Amino acid sequence: MGKIFQYKPGARSAFDGIARLSLLREQSIKTVFFFTAFFAVIVVAFILLFLARDGYPVLTQVGILHFLLGPDWAPTAVVPLYGIFPLIVGTLLVTIGAMVFAVPLSIGCAIYIAELASPRMKNVLKPAIELLAGIPSVVYGFFGLIVLTNFIRVVFNLPTGETWLAASVLLGIMALPTIISVSEDAISSVPQEYKEGSLAIGATRWQTISRVLVPAALSGIAAASILGIGRAVGETMAVMMVAGNAAIIPDPIWNILSPLRTLTGTLGIEMGEVSAGSEHYNALFGVAVVLLIITLIINISAVAILRYLKEGRTGGHSRKPLISSSTRGVLVRSARVLGLALLLVFLLVAAPWWLAAPILLAGGMWYFGRSYLSENQVQTIAFWLIMGATLAVLVILVILLQDIVINGLPALSWEFLTRSPLDSGRAGGIYPAIIGTLYLVLGAIAIALPLGVGAAIYLVEYTRESRVTRLIRTGVDLLNGTPSIVFGLFGFAFIVLYLNVGVSMLAGQVTLALMVLPTVIRTTEESLKNIPQSLREGSLALGATKWQTISSVVLPPAVPGIVTGAILSIGRAAGETAPIMFTAVVFSARFLPDSVFQPVMALPYHLFILATNVPGSSANKYGTALVLLLLVVGFYSVAIFVRTHFQNKIRG
Amino acid sequence: MSETTIISTSNLNLWYHEKLALQSVSIKIPKNKVIALIGPSGCGKSTLLRCFNRLNDLIDHVKISGEIIIDNKNIHAAGTDVVTLRKKIGMVFQKPNPFPKSIWENVAYGPKVHGVNDKSELNRIVEQSLRHAAIWDEVKDRLNDSALGLSGGQQQRLCIARTLAVEPEVILMDEPCSALDPIATAKIENLIDMLKQDYTVIIVTHNMQQAARVSDYTGFMYLGKLIECGKTVQIFEHPNEELTENYITGRFG
């Protein structure tokens, strides 16, 4: 040891006098972070306030019962009728159909990824699923409109394929990634000891999966399905492009080949055509309020389940379960009987024979043959089904990608990327749309990033769980569950009209920023929580202040996680149509905007109009879809790369 | 040895990635005795234990050479059914790992997966196993409560009952008392003493007093090798190897 630093009592040290100043600074920094965190709550309050303000008149004029249960939606008739009952039923039916399609596939796929796949296979599948999540909804809608509805039209010999079935299948596909990744997470987080305990008793892998792992992960899987439902209910563009949009209740009620119309679709179609302040306009805001309430209930219940699970996992074993195991058994059994009965009735009464026959046959064979099969044979059958589900998901992804890539590639050229559109987009390029989209997302992330990071820092570093943080968290969750079309309506009512900003790039940027704010907050929170507590303690023990600790010890290693979140947000914002449809975009602009107060072109909106309103633009449609897809997928791949690169670095 | 041998290994090597975790281990496990495996942390005791029911199969990048013979059969031979093997070789883990189910369900799980569906038969097995694991009196009135509400020691005895319910021949115990307090430990040790009438117990422990108290035979492992194995009295009082003596007298480890 060399010379030791000597402390002389009473001597003036270089550190005197700094203390007060830093205390003041610490306090003001904390205040700033508090306000960024509280911003989410303010936004939610404003959304509710403005939707209610513009939606309230319809309730006084039409009456709440007539509005909710009225059988006819005919806002443009001579005597306008504002009954949204068929729209609610439409939303419900489309969602149920989507879940029937998506939940079994997703659970199969999740089990495969969590339990059966080799590590290498996992490394292929997980990014593929995330890719599926990254595809913009307007691209799904475009694919549905061109490929899926056509397929349904031909197979069922219909005049048009725009039906409930098409909407449900498309929404089901869109809900797959959410359900798969959350369920996979739930299954993978079941403690390894449960698995070892079961295998050590001599249970087969399938017995372990079906009797221990899946039951233990059941609440997580349920939450995943509810999140999927939330996504399906809130989806606008895709469903609007394939559902046929007739505001009728299918007759008979199980006629999946009937067109129908959802709450979101109504907003997307009619919002652009009403004059602000009219009765029709108010009715649409009434629809938005109903939609918002439905999605909020759905999302809050999912979040509550997931949070409950998380606490259960970290909070020790002593807590009592929600319902006692005996009532739970009764519940499960009666749910099973009820479900089977419903299925049977549906198959015998409603389903076409080609659907009913194989299902009944398989069910019968299972029921009577089960006792003759050995556990190994059962396992083989189960694994084949699981692999079949995974394969189906992959096939869907491949069909979608290859259709757009093969048809879109010929349209891609230097001119296409650098020219303005001509002849309503049939000819020319999409340069202004590309630039417009980039402007929009960069502006949005510039607004959302500081707010979101600040909020996350406040939530993780500055507070313990309290009533205030719970309020803030709820605000973030609510914001996260708000359908994108509702953001669009809010942006229109508040920014465009109330603040008198006009339809402009700025209005679009702010609206998109609000939409991606929860994603930024969550990913930042996640990466801050991953920083070991010992680092903070080490810094604080040296006498560093809170902010010094955060800025020099906690934040630097969290940067890759924050960047990942930001890029994911950019990707999401770039693909969104609904929030900018009424706030920021025009279909055709020869020039780029000079200031943020002018409207812009954007890729997703351009694709939407080309696909639905401009006949004969086939090559450019596909070209636009491909460019949008590449752009968004590009952002997602960078995010995934940053994340995995960073993870590998941590592991060493 | 006059006893019948139930498990024997010869020249067992195990690599984890490139690391040699077990090095030419040859051991004979006599039937209906308690065998303790002792040694410093990381010496391979647990790895060896997990070889016997092939639970190492769950871990990626594990390579094994040499033979493990159980009941005159090589357990790595082609066509070996690990499910049957694991039914025969039960295991109790370091940390109690009851399933998030009721107490009854936990014990009945094993018989159920092996095809017992008759409710009264299951009730009989559950009661018998819980009695055998000396926990029946403590839980008989709350069989439908969640197993996660039990204390750590009770959970561990429940896990033993769960193992007994499938009627194994051998019970592997991987430091079963390391997460328990002295009173719970004493109960488990008494239980082990009772179990050896019907079962062969192989217990890994880093507590030498425990090994001396409960076992008939003791194997000392060091750096992946089985240094020596013999009657517990002999190992603790007149070890053949200097290494063993150093460890037992506390000169390292």
Coordinates of N, CA and C in Angstrom, one line a residue, chain A residues 119 192-205 207-209 211-212 215-216 317-321 325-326 375-376, chain B residues 50 53 55 58 60 81 83 86-87 89-91 93 95 97-102 109-110 112-114 144 146 148-149 162 166:
Chain A
P119 N -32.8 -24.9 -29.4 CA -32.4 -23.5 -29.2 C -32.3 -22.8 -30.6
Q192 N -38.5 -24.0 -13.5 CA -37.9 -25.3 -14.0 C -38.1 -26.4 -13.0
E193 N -38.2 -26.1 -11.7 CA -38.3 -27.2 -10.7 C -39.6 -27.9 -10.9
Y194 N -40.7 -27.3 -11.3 CA -42.0 -28.0 -11.6 C -41.7 -29.0 -12.6
K195 N -41.0 -28.6 -13.7 CA -40.8 -29.5 -14.8 C -40.0 -30.7 -14.3
E196 N -38.9 -30.4 -13.6 CA -38.0 -31.5 -13.1 C -38.8 -32.4 -12.2
G197 N -39.6 -31.8 -11.3 CA -40.4 -32.6 -10.4 C -41.3 -33.6 -11.1
S198 N -41.9 -33.1 -12.1 CA -42.8 -33.9 -12.8 C -42.1 -35.0 -13.6
L199 N -41.0 -34.6 -14.3 CA -40.3 -35.6 -15.1 C -39.7 -36.7 -14.2
A200 N -39.2 -36.2 -13.0 CA -38.5 -37.1 -12.1 C -39.5 -38.2 -11.6
I201 N -40.8 -37.9 -11.6 CA -41.8 -38.9 -11.1 C -42.0 -39.9 -12.3
G202 N -41.5 -39.6 -13.5 CA -41.7 -40.5 -14.6 C -42.9 -40.1 -15.5
A203 N -43.3 -38.8 -15.4 CA -44.3 -38.4 -16.3 C -43.7 -38.2 -17.7
T204 N -44.5 -38.4 -18.8 CA -43.9 -38.1 -20.1 C -43.8 -36.6 -20.3
R205 N -43.1 -36.2 -21.4 CA -43.0 -34.8 -21.6 C -44.4 -34.2 -21.8
Q207 N -47.3 -35.3 -20.7 CA -48.0 -35.2 -19.4 C -47.5 -34.0 -18.6
T208 N -46.2 -33.8 -18.6 CA -45.7 -32.7 -17.9 C -46.2 -31.3 -18.5
I209 N -46.2 -31.3 -19.8 CA -46.7 -30.0 -20.4 C -48.2 -29.8 -20.1
R211 N -50.3 -31.2 -17.9 CA -50.8 -31.3 -16.5 C -50.1 -30.4 -15.6
V212 N -48.9 -30.0 -15.9 CA -48.2 -29.1 -14.9 C -47.9 -27.7 -15.5
P215 N -51.2 -25.8 -17.0 CA -52.1 -25.3 -15.9 C -51.4 -24.2 -15.1
A216 N -50.1 -24.4 -14.8 CA -49.4 -23.3 -14.1 C -49.3 -22.0 -14.8
H317 N -44.5 -17.7 -1.6 CA -45.5 -18.7 -1.9 C -46.7 -18.7 -1.0
S318 N -46.7 -17.8 0.0 CA -47.7 -17.9 1.0 C -49.1 -17.4 0.6
R319 N -49.2 -16.6 -0.4 CA -50.5 -16.0 -0.8 C -51.5 -17.0 -1.2
K320 N -52.8 -16.7 -0.8 CA -53.8 -17.6 -1.2 C -54.2 -17.4 -2.6
P321 N -54.6 -18.4 -3.4 CA -55.1 -18.2 -4.7 C -56.4 -17.5 -4.8
S325 N -59.3 -24.2 -4.6 CA -59.1 -25.2 -5.7 C -60.3 -26.0 -6.0
S326 N -61.2 -26.1 -4.9 CA -62.4 -26.9 -5.2 C -63.4 -26.2 -6.1
E375 N -49.5 -43.8 -23.3 CA -49.1 -42.4 -23.1 C -48.1 -41.9 -24.2
N376 N -47.3 -42.8 -24.6 CA -46.3 -42.4 -25.7 C -47.0 -42.1 -27.0
Chain B
R50 N -27.9 -36.8 -10.8 CA -28.8 -36.6 -11.9 C -28.6 -37.5 -13.1
N53 N -31.2 -40.8 -12.9 CA -32.5 -40.7 -13.5 C -32.5 -40.0 -14.8
L55 N -31.8 -37.1 -15.6 CA -32.3 -35.7 -15.6 C -31.3 -34.7 -16.3
L58 N -32.0 -33.0 -19.7 CA -32.7 -31.7 -19.9 C -31.8 -30.6 -20.2
D60 N -28.7 -28.7 -22.1 CA -28.1 -28.8 -23.4 C -26.6 -29.0 -23.2
D81 N -36.6 -46.6 -21.9 CA -37.7 -45.7 -21.7 C -37.4 -44.8 -20.5
V83 N -39.1 -42.7 -19.1 CA -40.2 -42.5 -18.2 C -40.3 -43.7 -17.2
R86 N -37.5 -43.2 -14.7 CA -37.7 -42.2 -13.7 C -38.8 -42.6 -12.7
K87 N -39.7 -43.4 -13.1 CA -40.7 -43.9 -12.2 C -40.0 -44.8 -11.2
I89 N -36.7 -44.6 -10.3 CA -35.7 -43.8 -9.6 C -36.3 -42.5 -9.2
G90 N -36.9 -42.3 -8.0 CA -37.5 -41.1 -7.7 C -36.5 -40.1 -7.2
M91 N -36.9 -38.8 -7.2 CA -35.9 -37.8 -6.8 C -36.6 -36.7 -6.0
F93 N -35.7 -32.8 -4.6 CA -34.8 -31.8 -5.0 C -34.3 -30.9 -3.8
K95 N -34.4 -27.6 -3.4 CA -35.4 -26.7 -2.9 C -36.7 -27.4 -3.1
N97 N -40.1 -28.4 -4.3 CA -40.8 -27.9 -5.5 C -42.2 -28.5 -5.7
P98 N -43.0 -28.3 -4.7 CA -44.4 -28.8 -5.0 C -45.0 -28.0 -6.1
F99 N -45.9 -28.7 -6.9 CA -46.6 -28.1 -8.0 C -47.6 -27.1 -7.4
P100 N -48.0 -26.1 -8.1 CA -49.0 -25.1 -7.7 C -50.4 -25.7 -7.7
K101 N -50.6 -26.8 -7.0 CA -51.9 -27.5 -7.0 C -52.2 -27.8 -5.5
S102 N -53.3 -28.5 -5.2 CA -53.6 -28.8 -3.9 C -52.6 -29.9 -3.4
Y109 N -50.6 -36.8 -8.4 CA -50.1 -36.5 -9.8 C -49.4 -37.7 -10.4
G110 N -48.5 -38.2 -9.6 CA -47.6 -39.3 -10.1 C -48.5 -40.6 -10.5
K112 N -51.5 -40.7 -11.1 CA -52.4 -40.4 -12.2 C -51.7 -40.5 -13.6
V113 N -50.5 -39.9 -13.6 CA -49.8 -39.9 -14.9 C -49.4 -41.3 -15.3
H114 N -49.3 -42.2 -14.3 CA -49.0 -43.6 -14.6 C -50.3 -44.4 -14.8
N144 N -57.1 -30.3 0.4 CA -57.5 -29.6 -0.8 C -56.9 -28.2 -0.8
S146 N -53.9 -25.4 -1.1 CA -52.7 -25.3 -2.0 C -51.4 -25.7 -1.2
L148 N -48.6 -24.8 -1.8 CA -47.7 -23.6 -1.6 C -47.9 -23.0 -0.2
G149 N -49.0 -23.3 0.5 CA -49.2 -22.7 1.8 C -48.5 -23.4 2.9
R162 N -44.8 -37.3 -2.6 CA -45.1 -37.4 -4.0 C -44.2 -38.4 -4.7
V166 N -45.3 -43.1 -6.4 CA -45.1 -43.9 -7.6 C -44.3 -45.1 -7.3

